Short mmCIF file of C-alpha atoms in Angstrom, two decimals:
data_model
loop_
_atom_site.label_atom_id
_atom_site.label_comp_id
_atom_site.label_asym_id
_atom_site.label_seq_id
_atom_site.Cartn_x
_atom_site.Cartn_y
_atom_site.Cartn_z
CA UNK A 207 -88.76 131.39 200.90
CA UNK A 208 -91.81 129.30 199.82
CA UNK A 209 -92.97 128.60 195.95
CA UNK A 210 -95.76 127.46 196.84
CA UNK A 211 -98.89 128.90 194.83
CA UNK A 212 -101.12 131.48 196.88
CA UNK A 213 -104.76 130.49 196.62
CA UNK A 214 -107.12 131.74 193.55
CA UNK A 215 -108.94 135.00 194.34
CA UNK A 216 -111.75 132.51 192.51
CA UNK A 217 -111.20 130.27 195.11
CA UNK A 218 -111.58 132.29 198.32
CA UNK A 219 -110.52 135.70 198.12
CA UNK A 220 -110.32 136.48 201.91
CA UNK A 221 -108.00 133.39 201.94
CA UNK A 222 -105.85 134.81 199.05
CA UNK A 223 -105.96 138.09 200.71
CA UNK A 224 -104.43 136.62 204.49
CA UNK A 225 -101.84 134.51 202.63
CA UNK A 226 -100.52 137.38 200.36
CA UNK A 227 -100.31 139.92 203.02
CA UNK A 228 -97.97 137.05 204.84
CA UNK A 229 -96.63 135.65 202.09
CA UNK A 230 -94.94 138.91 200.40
CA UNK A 231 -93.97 139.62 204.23
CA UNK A 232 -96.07 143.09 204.44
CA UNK A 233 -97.19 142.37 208.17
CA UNK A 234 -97.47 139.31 209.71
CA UNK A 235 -99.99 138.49 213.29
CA UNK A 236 -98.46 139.83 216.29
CA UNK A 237 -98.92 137.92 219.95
CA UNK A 238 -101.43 140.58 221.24
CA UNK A 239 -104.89 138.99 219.86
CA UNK A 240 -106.45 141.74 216.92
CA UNK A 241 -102.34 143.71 216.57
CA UNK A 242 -100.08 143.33 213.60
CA UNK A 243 -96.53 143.79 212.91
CA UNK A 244 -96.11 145.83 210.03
CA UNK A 245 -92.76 143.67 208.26
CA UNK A 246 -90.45 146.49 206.39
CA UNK A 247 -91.54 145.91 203.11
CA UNK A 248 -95.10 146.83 204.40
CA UNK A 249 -93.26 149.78 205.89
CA UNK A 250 -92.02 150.76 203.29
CA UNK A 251 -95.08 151.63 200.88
CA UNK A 252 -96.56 153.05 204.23
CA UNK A 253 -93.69 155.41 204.20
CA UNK A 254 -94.24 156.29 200.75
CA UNK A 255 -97.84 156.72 201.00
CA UNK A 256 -97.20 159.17 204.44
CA UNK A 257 -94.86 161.21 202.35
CA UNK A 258 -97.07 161.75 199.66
CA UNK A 259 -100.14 162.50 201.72
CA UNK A 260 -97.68 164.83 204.35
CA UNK A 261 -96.55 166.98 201.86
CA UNK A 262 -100.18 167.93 200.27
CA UNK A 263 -100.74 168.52 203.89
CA UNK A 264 -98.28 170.67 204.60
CA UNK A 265 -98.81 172.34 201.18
CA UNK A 266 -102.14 173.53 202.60
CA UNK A 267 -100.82 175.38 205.61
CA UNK A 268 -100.81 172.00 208.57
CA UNK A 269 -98.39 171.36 210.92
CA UNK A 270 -97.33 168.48 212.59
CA UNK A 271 -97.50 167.98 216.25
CA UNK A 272 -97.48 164.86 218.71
CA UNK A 273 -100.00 164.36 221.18
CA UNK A 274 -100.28 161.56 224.44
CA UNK A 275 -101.29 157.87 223.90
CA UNK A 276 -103.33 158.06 227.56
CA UNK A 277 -106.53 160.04 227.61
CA UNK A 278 -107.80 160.30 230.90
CA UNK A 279 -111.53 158.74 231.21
CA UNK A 280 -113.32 162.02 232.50
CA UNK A 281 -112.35 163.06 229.27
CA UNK A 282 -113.80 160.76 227.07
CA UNK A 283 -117.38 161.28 228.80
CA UNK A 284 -117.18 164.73 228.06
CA UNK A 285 -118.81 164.22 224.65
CA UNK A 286 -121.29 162.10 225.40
CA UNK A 287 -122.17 160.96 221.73
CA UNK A 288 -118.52 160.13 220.83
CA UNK A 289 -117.67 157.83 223.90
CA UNK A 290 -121.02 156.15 223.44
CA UNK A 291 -119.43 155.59 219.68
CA UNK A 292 -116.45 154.24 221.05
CA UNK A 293 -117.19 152.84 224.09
CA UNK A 294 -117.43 149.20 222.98
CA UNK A 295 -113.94 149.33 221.60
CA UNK A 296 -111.75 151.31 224.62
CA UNK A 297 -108.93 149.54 226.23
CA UNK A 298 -108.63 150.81 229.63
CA UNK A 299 -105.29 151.30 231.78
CA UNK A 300 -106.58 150.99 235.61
CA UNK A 301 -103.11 150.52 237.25
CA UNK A 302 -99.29 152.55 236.37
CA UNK A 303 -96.21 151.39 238.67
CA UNK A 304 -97.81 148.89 240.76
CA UNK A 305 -100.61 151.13 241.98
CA UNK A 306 -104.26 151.70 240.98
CA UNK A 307 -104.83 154.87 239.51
CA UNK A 308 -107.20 157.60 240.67
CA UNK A 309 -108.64 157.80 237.61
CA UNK A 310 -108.22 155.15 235.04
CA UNK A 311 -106.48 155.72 230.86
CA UNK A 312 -108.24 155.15 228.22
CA UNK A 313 -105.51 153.82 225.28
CA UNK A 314 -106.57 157.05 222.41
CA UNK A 315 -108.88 155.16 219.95
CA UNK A 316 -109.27 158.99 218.44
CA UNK A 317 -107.99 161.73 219.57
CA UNK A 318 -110.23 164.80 219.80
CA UNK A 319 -110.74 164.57 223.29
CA UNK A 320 -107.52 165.27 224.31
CA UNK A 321 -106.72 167.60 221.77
CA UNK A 322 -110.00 169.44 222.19
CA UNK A 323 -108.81 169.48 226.17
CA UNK A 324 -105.23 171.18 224.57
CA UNK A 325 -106.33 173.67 222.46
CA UNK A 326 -108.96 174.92 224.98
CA UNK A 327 -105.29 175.91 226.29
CA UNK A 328 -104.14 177.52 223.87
CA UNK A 329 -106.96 179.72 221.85
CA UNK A 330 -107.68 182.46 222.94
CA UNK A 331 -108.63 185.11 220.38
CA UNK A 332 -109.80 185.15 216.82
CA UNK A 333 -106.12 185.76 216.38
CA UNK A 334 -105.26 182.17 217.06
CA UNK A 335 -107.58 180.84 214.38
CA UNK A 336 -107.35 178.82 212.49
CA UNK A 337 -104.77 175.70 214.20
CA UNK A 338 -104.66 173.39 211.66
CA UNK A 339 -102.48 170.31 213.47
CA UNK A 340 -102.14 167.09 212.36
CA UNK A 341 -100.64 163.56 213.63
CA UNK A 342 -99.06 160.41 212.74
CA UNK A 343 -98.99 157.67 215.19
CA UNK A 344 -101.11 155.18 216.23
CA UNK A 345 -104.56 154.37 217.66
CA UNK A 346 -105.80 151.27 219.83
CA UNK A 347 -109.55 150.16 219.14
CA UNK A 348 -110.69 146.65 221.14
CA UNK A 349 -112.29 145.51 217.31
CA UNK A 350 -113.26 141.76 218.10
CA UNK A 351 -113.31 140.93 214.17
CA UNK A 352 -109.96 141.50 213.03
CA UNK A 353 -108.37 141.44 209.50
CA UNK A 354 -104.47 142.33 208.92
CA UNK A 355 -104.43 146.16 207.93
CA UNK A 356 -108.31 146.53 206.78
CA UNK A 357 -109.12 146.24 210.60
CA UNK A 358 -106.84 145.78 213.40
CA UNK A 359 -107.23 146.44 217.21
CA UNK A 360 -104.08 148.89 217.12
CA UNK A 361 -103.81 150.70 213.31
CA UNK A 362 -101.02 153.76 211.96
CA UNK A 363 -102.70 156.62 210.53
CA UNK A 364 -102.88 160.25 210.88
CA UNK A 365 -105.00 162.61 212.27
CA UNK A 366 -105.98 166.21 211.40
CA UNK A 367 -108.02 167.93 214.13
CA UNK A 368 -108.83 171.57 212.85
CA UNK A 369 -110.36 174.70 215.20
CA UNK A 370 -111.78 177.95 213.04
CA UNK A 371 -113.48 181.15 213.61
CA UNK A 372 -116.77 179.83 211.48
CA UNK A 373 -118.88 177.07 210.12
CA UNK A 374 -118.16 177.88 206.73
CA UNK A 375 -114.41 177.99 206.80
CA UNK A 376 -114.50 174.25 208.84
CA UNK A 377 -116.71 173.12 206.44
CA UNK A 378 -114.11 174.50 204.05
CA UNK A 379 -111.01 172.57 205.65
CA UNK A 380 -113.55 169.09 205.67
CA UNK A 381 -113.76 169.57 201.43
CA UNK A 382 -110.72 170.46 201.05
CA UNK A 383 -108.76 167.39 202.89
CA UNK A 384 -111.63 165.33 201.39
CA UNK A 385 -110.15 166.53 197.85
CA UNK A 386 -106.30 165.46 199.36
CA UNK A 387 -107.84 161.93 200.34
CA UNK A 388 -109.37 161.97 196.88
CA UNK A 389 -106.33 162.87 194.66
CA UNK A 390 -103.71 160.54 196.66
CA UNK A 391 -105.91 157.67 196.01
CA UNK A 392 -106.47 158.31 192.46
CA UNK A 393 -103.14 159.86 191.30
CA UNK A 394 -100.77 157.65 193.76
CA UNK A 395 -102.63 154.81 194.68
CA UNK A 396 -104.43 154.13 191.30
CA UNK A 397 -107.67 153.36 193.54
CA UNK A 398 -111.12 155.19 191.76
CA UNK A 399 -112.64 156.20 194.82
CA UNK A 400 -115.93 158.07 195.50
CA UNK A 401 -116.27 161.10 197.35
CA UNK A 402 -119.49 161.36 199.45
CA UNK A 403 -121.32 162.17 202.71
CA UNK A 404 -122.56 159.14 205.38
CA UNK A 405 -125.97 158.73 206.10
CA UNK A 406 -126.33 159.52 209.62
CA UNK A 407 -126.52 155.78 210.61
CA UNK A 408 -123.13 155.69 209.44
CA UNK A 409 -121.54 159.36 210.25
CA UNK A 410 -118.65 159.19 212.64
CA UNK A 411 -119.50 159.55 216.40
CA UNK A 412 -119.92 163.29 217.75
CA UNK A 413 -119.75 164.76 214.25
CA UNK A 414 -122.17 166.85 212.51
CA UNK A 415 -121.02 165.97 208.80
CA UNK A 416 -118.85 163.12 207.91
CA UNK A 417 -117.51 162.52 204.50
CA UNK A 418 -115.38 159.90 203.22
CA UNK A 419 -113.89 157.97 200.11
CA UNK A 420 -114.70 154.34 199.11
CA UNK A 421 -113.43 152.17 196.64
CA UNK A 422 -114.61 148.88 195.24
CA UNK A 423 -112.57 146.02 195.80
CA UNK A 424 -112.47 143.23 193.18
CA UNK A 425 -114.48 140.90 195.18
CA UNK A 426 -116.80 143.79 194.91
CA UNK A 427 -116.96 144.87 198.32
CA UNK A 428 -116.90 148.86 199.52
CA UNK A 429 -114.56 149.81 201.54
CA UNK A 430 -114.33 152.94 203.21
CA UNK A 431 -110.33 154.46 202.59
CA UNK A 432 -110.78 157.42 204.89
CA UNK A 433 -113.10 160.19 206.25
CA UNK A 434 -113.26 163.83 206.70
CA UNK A 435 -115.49 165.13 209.06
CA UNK A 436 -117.12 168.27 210.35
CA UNK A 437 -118.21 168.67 214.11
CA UNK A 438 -119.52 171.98 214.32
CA UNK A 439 -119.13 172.75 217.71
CA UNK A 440 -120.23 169.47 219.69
CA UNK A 441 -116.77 169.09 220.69
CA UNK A 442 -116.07 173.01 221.35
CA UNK A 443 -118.67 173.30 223.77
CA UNK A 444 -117.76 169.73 225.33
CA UNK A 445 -114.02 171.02 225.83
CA UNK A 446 -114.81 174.85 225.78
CA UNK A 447 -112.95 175.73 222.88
CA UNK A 448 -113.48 179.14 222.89
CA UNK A 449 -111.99 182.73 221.60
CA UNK A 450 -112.81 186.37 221.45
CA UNK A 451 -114.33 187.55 218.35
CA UNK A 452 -113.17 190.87 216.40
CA UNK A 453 -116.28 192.91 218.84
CA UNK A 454 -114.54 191.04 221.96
CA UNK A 455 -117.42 188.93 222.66
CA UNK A 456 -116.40 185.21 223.69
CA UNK A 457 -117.52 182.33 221.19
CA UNK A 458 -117.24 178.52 220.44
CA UNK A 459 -114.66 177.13 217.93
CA UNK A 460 -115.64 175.30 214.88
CA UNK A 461 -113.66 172.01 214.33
CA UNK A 462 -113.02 169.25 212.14
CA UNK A 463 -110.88 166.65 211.90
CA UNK A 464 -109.64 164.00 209.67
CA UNK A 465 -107.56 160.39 208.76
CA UNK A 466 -106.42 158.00 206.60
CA UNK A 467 -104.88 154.51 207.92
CA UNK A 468 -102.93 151.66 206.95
CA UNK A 469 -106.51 150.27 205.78
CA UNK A 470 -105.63 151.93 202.63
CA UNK A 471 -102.46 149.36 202.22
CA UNK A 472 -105.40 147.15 202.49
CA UNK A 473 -107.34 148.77 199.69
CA UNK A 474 -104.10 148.70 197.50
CA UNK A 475 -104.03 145.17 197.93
CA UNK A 476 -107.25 143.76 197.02
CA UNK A 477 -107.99 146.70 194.28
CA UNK A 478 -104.49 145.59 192.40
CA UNK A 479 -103.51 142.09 193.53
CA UNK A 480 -103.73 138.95 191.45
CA UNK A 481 -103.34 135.05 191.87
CA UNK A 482 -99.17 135.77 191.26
CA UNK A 483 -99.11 138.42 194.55
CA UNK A 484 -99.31 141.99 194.63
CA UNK A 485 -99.14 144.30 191.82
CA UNK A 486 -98.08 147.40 192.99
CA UNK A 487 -98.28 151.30 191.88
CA UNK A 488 -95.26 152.84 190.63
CA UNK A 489 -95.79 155.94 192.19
CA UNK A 490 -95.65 154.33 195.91
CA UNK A 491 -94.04 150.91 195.28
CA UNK A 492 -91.57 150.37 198.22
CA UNK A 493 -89.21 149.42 194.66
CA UNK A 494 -90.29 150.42 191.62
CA UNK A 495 -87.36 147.92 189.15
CA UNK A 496 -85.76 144.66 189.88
CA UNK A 497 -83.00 143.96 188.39
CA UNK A 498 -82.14 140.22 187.35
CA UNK A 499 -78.66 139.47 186.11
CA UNK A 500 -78.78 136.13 184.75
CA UNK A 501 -75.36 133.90 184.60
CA UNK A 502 -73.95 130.11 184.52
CA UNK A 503 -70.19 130.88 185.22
CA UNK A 504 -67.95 133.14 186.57
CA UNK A 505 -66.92 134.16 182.73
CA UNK A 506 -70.48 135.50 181.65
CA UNK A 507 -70.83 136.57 185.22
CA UNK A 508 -68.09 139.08 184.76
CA UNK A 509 -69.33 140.67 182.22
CA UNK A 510 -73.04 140.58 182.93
CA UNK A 511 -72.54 142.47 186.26
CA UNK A 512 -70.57 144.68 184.49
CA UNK A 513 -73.74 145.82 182.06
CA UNK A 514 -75.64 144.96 185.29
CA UNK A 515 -74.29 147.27 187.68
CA UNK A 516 -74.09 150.55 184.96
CA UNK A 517 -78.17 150.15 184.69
CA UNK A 518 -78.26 149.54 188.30
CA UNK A 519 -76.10 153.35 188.58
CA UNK A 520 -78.26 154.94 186.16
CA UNK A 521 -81.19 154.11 187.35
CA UNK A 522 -80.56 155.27 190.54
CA UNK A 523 -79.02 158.17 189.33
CA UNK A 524 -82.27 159.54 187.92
CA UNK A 525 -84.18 158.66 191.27
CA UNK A 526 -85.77 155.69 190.38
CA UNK A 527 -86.20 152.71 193.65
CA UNK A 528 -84.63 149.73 192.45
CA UNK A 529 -83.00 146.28 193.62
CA UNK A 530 -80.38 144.42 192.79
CA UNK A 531 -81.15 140.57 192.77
CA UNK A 532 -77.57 139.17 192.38
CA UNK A 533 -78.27 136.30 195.02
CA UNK A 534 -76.48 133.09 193.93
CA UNK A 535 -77.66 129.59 194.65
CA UNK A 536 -81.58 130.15 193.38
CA UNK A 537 -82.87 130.08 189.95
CA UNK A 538 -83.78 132.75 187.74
CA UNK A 539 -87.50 131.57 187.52
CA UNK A 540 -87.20 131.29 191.73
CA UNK A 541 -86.67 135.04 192.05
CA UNK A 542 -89.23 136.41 189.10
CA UNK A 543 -91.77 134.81 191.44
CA UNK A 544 -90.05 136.28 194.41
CA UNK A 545 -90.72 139.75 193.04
CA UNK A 546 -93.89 139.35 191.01
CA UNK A 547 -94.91 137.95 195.00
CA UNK A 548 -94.14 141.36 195.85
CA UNK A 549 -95.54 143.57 192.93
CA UNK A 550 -92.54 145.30 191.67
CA UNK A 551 -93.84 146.84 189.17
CA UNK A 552 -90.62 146.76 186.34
CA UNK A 553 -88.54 143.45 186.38
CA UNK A 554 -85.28 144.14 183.86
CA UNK A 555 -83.20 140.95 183.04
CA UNK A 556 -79.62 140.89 181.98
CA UNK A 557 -78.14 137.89 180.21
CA UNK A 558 -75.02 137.29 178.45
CA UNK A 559 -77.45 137.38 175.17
CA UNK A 560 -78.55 140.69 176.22
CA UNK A 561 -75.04 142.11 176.92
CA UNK A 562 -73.84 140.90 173.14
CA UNK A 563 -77.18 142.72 171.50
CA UNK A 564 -76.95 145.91 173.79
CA UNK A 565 -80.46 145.50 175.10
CA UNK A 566 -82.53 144.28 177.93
CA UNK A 567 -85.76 142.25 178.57
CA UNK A 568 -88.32 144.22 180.80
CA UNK A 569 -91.65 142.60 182.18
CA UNK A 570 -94.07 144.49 183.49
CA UNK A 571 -95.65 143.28 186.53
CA UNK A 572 -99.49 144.22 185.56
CA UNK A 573 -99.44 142.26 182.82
CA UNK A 574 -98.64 138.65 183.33
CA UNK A 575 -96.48 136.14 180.96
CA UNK A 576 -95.21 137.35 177.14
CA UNK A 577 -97.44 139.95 177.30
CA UNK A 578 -95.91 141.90 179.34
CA UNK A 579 -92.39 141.37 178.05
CA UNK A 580 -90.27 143.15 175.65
CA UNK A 581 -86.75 143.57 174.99
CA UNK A 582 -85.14 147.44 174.88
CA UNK A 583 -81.93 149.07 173.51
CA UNK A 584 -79.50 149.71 177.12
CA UNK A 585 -78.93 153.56 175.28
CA UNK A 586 -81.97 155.16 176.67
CA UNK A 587 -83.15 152.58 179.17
CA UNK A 588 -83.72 155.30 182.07
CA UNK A 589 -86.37 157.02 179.60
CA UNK A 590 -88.07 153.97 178.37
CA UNK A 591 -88.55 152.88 182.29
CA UNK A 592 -89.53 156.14 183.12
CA UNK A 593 -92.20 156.15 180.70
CA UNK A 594 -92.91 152.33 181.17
CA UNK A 595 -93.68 153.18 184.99
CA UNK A 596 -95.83 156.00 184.14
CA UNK A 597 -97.62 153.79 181.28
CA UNK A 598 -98.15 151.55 184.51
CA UNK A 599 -99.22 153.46 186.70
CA UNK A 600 -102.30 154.90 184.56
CA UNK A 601 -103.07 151.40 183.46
CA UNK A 602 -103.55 150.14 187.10
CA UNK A 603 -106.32 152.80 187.47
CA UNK A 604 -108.29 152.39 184.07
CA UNK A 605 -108.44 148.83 185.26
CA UNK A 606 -109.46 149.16 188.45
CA UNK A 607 -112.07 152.06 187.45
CA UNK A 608 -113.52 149.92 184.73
CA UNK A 609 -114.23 147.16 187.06
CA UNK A 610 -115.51 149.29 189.17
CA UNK A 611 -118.14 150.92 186.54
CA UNK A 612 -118.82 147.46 185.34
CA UNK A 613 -120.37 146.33 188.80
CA UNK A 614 -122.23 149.08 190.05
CA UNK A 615 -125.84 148.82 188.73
CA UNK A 616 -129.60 151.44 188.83
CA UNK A 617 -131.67 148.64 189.69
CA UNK A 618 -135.05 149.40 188.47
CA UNK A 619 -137.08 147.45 191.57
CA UNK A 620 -136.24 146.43 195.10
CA UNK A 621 -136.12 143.06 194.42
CA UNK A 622 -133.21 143.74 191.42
CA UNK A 623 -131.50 145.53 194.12
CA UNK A 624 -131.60 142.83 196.48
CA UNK A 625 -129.96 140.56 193.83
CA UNK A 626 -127.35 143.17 192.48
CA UNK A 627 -126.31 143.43 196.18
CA UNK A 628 -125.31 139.53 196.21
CA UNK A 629 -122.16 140.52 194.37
CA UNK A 630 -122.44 144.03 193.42
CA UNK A 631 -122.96 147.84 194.34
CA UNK A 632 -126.62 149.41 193.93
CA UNK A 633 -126.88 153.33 192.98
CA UNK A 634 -130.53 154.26 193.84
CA UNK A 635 -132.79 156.85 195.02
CA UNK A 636 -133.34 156.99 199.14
CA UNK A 637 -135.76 158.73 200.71
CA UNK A 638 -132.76 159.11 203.61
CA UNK A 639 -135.12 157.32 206.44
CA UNK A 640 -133.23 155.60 208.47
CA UNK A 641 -136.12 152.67 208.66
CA UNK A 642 -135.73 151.78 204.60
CA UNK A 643 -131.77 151.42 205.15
CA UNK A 644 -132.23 149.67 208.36
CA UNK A 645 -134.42 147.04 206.41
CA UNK A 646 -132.00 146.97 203.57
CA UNK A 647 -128.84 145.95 205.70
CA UNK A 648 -131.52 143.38 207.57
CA UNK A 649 -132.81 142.07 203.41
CA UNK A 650 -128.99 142.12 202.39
CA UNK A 651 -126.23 142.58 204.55
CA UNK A 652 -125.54 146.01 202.81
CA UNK A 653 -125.46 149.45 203.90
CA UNK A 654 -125.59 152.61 202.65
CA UNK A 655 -121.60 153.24 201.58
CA UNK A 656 -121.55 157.07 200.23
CA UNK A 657 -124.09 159.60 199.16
CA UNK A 658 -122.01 161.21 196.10
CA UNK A 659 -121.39 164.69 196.22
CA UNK A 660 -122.38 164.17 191.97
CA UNK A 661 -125.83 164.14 192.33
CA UNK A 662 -127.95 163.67 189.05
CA UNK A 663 -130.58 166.49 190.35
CA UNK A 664 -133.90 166.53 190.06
CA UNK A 665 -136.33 163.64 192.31
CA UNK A 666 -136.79 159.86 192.17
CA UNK A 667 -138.77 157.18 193.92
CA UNK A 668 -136.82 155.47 196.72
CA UNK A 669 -135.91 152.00 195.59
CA UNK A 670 -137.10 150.74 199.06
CA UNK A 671 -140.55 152.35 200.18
CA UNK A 672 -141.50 154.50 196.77
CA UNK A 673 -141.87 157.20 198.51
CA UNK A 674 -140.35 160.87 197.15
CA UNK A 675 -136.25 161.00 197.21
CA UNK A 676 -133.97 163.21 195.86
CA UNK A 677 -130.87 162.00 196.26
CA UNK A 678 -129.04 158.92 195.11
CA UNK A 679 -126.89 157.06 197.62
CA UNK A 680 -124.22 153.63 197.07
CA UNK A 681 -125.51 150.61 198.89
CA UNK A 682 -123.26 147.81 198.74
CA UNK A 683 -121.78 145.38 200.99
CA UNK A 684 -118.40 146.44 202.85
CA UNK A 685 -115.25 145.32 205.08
#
């Protein structure tokens, strides 16, 4: 248990980033180059983040299923413009109990293949339709940059894979988990995402329509929290996913499917963090109150755990997560940096001062020093932290949105772009060739992030060529 100081985001922000992911013992490298081990306390929010986003799902009629690791290879080439996606990134099993296969594994890196293979099984009629499956486990991509959650070879997410009777109603299902992404990472996560379509540079591989959320990170960088996409029926033909209509005649499913991975721990991270460690949402903190009891002998001891250990029950009591930090031997300073390292979001201290006035101090973790400090009565605590965590929770994401609103510029020439792009995000009228974003990722290093679904209507001149657009697309630079 280090005090030493994590670097300045001022200093080098991918530095501060590694060391606080480490540091407040969220995940630490694992001995397989590109893996991580996700450390409980990164668990933990995980958890909470995969019980918020499972219960939306199931609210909108998924299930929950659990499909193989091991895709066989013929698979994989069934959809020709998918494995040419992925093929740079497959790790291949070529022998199983001392013997060569017959046909080598691929380790999933996505799993519509096999699931395409599956519920060629098992539709059959317009009956069937719609499945509406999703899955939480894990996926192995050979990425030869890696970062720890934003992009590792093996990741946790879940998967929705969709079939349906029509193009409208999978188009449907692609909105409306686009809208669950949306809403967890607003209302939970306090991240001010934008929802969007990819240009077709940047659509996933094999799909038709791919949408997606991405946030602005405070170094200004997009980053791309998780995509929804529509396939049409590329990948019902490929596995001949097919059903008899209502006049008995035999057609192809329309799929979709859809995830959202640890990246988004990631996003948390850099959207919220500062120099002190993480700052954490309320809503999905791993815990949401420390509790300090503060003490020199065994006298004021006694009766500070006393006062110490009611709080402790009635916090609990109304469902609040909370820790008790009655370690002895380290100083009271020692563990407020131990948990402002870890972004609880409520610290409460209990001193023998406190216990003769019938109050408390609480310090709020987004808001550093005296600031964030006051002292309330102990008759009505639960309420006042209830309402602190709350008043938390929706200052995280005015922050975060008014940063983001702050950098993203209309550039009025290419050139401005070009310099807003340095350290900034660009909204600006493309004339959706792929040759004018091709040149701006070649001027700039950016890409085109998100073409919002808001679109201000009417026609513009593309920022890049001059030539007619009429829509408005996000370039910035991304992880």
């Amino acid at each position: 248990m280090s005090e030493e100081k994590l670097p300045t985001r001022a200093e080098n922000f991918a530095e501060w980033y590694n060391q606080l992911v480490l540091r407040s013992e969220m995940a630490d490298y694992a001995p397989v180059r590109g893996c991580m081990v996700v450390r409980p306390y990164g668990w933990a929010l995980w958890e909470n983040m995969t019980a918020a986003l499972d219960k939306e799902f199931k609210a909108t009629g998924h299930v929950n299923a659990a499909f193989p690791m091991l895709i066989p290879m013929s698979f994989m080439e069934k959809e020709k413009e998918h494995v040419a996606g992925f093929a740079p990134e497959l790790a291949v099993v070529t022998h199983g109990g001392g013997e060569k296969l017959e046909e080598p594994y691929v380790v999933r890196p996505t799993s519509e293949t096999i699931i395409g293979h599956m519920y060629a099984k098992w539709i059959k009629s317009w009956r069937d339709l719609p499945v509406l499956i999703n899955q939480w486990g894990s996926v192995l991509r050979w990425e030869m940059r890696t970062k720890l959650f934003l992009r590792t070879a093996e990741f946790y997410w879940q998967e929705g894979h969709t079939a349906h009777a029509s193009a409208e109603e999978a188009q449907e299902e692609m909105y409306r988990i686009l809208d669950i992404y949306s809403n967890f990472a607003i209302n939970e996560a306090a991240l001010p995402v934008i929802k969007g379509y990819k240009s077709d540079t940047e659509r996933f591989a094999g799909a038709v329509i791919t949408t997606s959320i991405e946030g602005m990170m405070q170094d200004k960088k997009a980053l791309q929290s998780a995509t929804s996409h529509y396939f049409g029926q590329n990948f019902a033909k490929a596995f001949e996913i097919q059903y008899l209509d209502k006049n008995n005649t035999l057609q192809f499913c329309e799929t979709s499917s859809w995830g959202l991975s640890t990246r988004m721990v990631g996003a948390i991270i850099m959207t919220h963090g500062d120099d002190a460690g993480l700052v954490l949402p309320p809503r999905i903190a791993p815990i949401q109150v420390v509790i300090v009891p503060i003490f020199k002998n065994d006298e004021e001891k006694n009766k500070v755990m006393e006062v110490a250990n009611r709080i402790f029950a009635e916090l609990k009591a109304a469902g609040i997560r909370l820790k008790m930090d009655d370690r002895e031997g380290v100083t009271p300073g020692f563990k407020y940096n131990y948990w402002e390292l870890r972004g609880v979001p409520i610290r409460v201290e209990v001193g023998p001062k406190d216990v003769e006035k019938d109050s408390v101090a609480l310090a709020r973790r987004d808001v550093p020093g005296r600031d964030g400090k006051s002292f309330v009565p102990q008759a009505g605590l639960v309420r006042a932290i209830s309402g602190l965590l709350v008043e938390i929770q929706d200052s995280l994401l005015k922050r975060a949105t008014a940063h983001r609103d702050a950098n993203i510029h209309d550039p009025k020439s290419y050139d401005e772009m070009k310099s807003i792009l340095e350290s900034g995000w660009a909204l600006s009228w493309w004339c959706e060739s792929k040759t004018c974003e091709a040149k701006v990722k070649e001027d700039t290093k950016a890409t085109t992030r998100v073409i919002p679904l808001d679109q201000p209507g009417g026609e513009g001149k593309c920022i890049v060529c001059g030539d007619k657009a009429v829509k408005k697309v996000y370039f910035a630079k991304a992880y």
